[in-house]
């Protein structure tokens, strides 16, 4: 709602300008200053579907922020329906989440893909289903296509898994 009402922040203007150039046929070239390719390719699709403008430039973070709120539903087996409702409400009312859900930068894609990747990994470890593994892997892969700090997120996640595996080995022994 009303995504175009505030002026662009400097970072938003950079991302949008580079996306617009890509959309106009200028091509895409990786630049560490602008992070990974996901945002540019997804934004070109959104420009194609909705036209070029301030509103369409902010659709991506708004969609991903909403997806974070909606994906909380998949935690119902862990925290119950009331827990899901509380987390979804906290996301919805969080000034930080609301701000970054309306901000054309890499913050929301990284947060969304990390959150969803962890949710589906938890679901996979609880009840091993291929779809949960594939969705988790796809989410983490997209996280790597957004920003370089994905390596830190992956390190934290892998370290946790390794510690739980080692713990399980010692408990079984």
GROMACS .gro file of N, CA, C and O in nm, residues 19 25 29-30 38 69 80-81 87 90 94 97 100 131 134 140 146 149-150 152 157 164 169:
model
   92
   19UNK      N    1   1.882  -0.128  -1.208
   19UNK     CA    2   1.776  -0.218  -1.257
   19UNK      C    3   1.711  -0.159  -1.381
   19UNK      O    4   1.681  -0.232  -1.476
   25UNK      N    5   1.797  -0.271  -2.150
   25UNK     CA    6   1.886  -0.343  -2.241
   25UNK      C    7   2.033  -0.320  -2.216
   25UNK      O    8   2.117  -0.364  -2.295
   29UNK      N    9   2.594  -0.668  -1.502
   29UNK     CA   10   2.731  -0.707  -1.471
   29UNK      C   11   2.746  -0.702  -1.319
   29UNK      O   12   2.711  -0.604  -1.255
   30UNK      N   13   2.798  -0.810  -1.263
   30UNK     CA   14   2.814  -0.818  -1.118
   30UNK      C   15   2.909  -0.710  -1.070
   30UNK      O   16   3.016  -0.687  -1.127
   38UNK      N   17   2.022  -1.152  -0.780
   38UNK     CA   18   1.879  -1.178  -0.760
   38UNK      C   19   1.794  -1.053  -0.773
   38UNK      O   20   1.694  -1.051  -0.845
   69UNK      N   21   0.599  -1.287   0.673
   69UNK     CA   22   0.486  -1.295   0.766
   69UNK      C   23   0.405  -1.421   0.738
   69UNK      O   24   0.374  -1.497   0.830
   80UNK      N   25   0.274  -2.381   1.780
   80UNK     CA   26   0.129  -2.376   1.792
   80UNK      C   27   0.069  -2.260   1.714
   80UNK      O   28   0.139  -2.169   1.669
   81UNK      N   29  -0.062  -2.265   1.701
   81UNK     CA   30  -0.132  -2.162   1.623
   81UNK      C   31  -0.124  -2.024   1.688
   81UNK      O   32  -0.109  -1.923   1.621
   87UNK      N   33   0.388  -1.428   1.638
   87UNK     CA   34   0.504  -1.393   1.555
   87UNK      C   35   0.461  -1.314   1.432
   87UNK      O   36   0.524  -1.213   1.397
   90UNK      N   37   0.381  -0.969   1.543
   90UNK     CA   38   0.503  -0.894   1.573
   90UNK      C   39   0.575  -0.849   1.445
   90UNK      O   40   0.623  -0.736   1.437
   94UNK      N   41   0.611  -0.460   1.358
   94UNK     CA   42   0.749  -0.419   1.381
   94UNK      C   43   0.786  -0.300   1.291
   94UNK      O   44   0.781  -0.310   1.169
   97UNK      N   45   1.072  -0.413   1.056
   97UNK     CA   46   1.027  -0.499   0.947
   97UNK      C   47   0.947  -0.418   0.845
   97UNK      O   48   0.965  -0.434   0.723
  100UNK      N   49   1.195  -0.195   0.633
  100UNK     CA   50   1.274  -0.267   0.534
  100UNK      C   51   1.187  -0.339   0.431
  100UNK      O   52   1.235  -0.376   0.325
  131UNK      N   53   1.034  -3.233  -0.039
  131UNK     CA   54   0.992  -3.097  -0.074
  131UNK      C   55   1.047  -2.994   0.027
  131UNK      O   56   1.086  -2.885  -0.011
  134UNK      N   57   1.418  -2.951  -0.055
  134UNK     CA   58   1.434  -2.873  -0.178
  134UNK      C   59   1.399  -2.726  -0.157
  134UNK      O   60   1.469  -2.637  -0.207
  140UNK      N   61   1.811  -2.109   0.049
  140UNK     CA   62   1.950  -2.075   0.080
  140UNK      C   63   2.027  -2.039  -0.047
  140UNK      O   64   2.113  -1.950  -0.046
  146UNK      N   65   2.182  -1.303  -0.336
  146UNK     CA   66   2.145  -1.168  -0.296
  146UNK      C   67   2.265  -1.089  -0.244
  146UNK      O   68   2.294  -0.979  -0.291
  149UNK      N   69   2.693  -1.161   0.258
  149UNK     CA   70   2.683  -1.205   0.398
  149UNK      C   71   2.611  -1.339   0.411
  149UNK      O   72   2.599  -1.393   0.520
  150UNK      N   73   2.566  -1.395   0.300
  150UNK     CA   74   2.506  -1.529   0.301
  150UNK      C   75   2.605  -1.631   0.355
  150UNK      O   76   2.565  -1.730   0.419
  152UNK      N   77   2.811  -1.590   0.599
  152UNK     CA   78   2.804  -1.585   0.746
  152UNK      C   79   2.678  -1.656   0.795
  152UNK      O   80   2.682  -1.731   0.892
  157UNK      N   81   2.437  -2.151   1.040
  157UNK     CA   82   2.344  -2.263   1.023
  157UNK      C   83   2.419  -2.396   1.022
  157UNK      O   84   2.380  -2.491   1.091
  164UNK      N   85   2.472  -3.015   1.660
  164UNK     CA   86   2.361  -3.107   1.691
  164UNK      C   87   2.395  -3.250   1.648
  164UNK      O   88   2.359  -3.345   1.716
  169UNK      N   89   2.562  -3.793   1.827
  169UNK     CA   90   2.656  -3.904   1.827
  169UNK      C   91   2.699  -3.939   1.970
  169UNK      O   92   2.703  -4.055   2.008
   0.00000   0.00000   0.00000
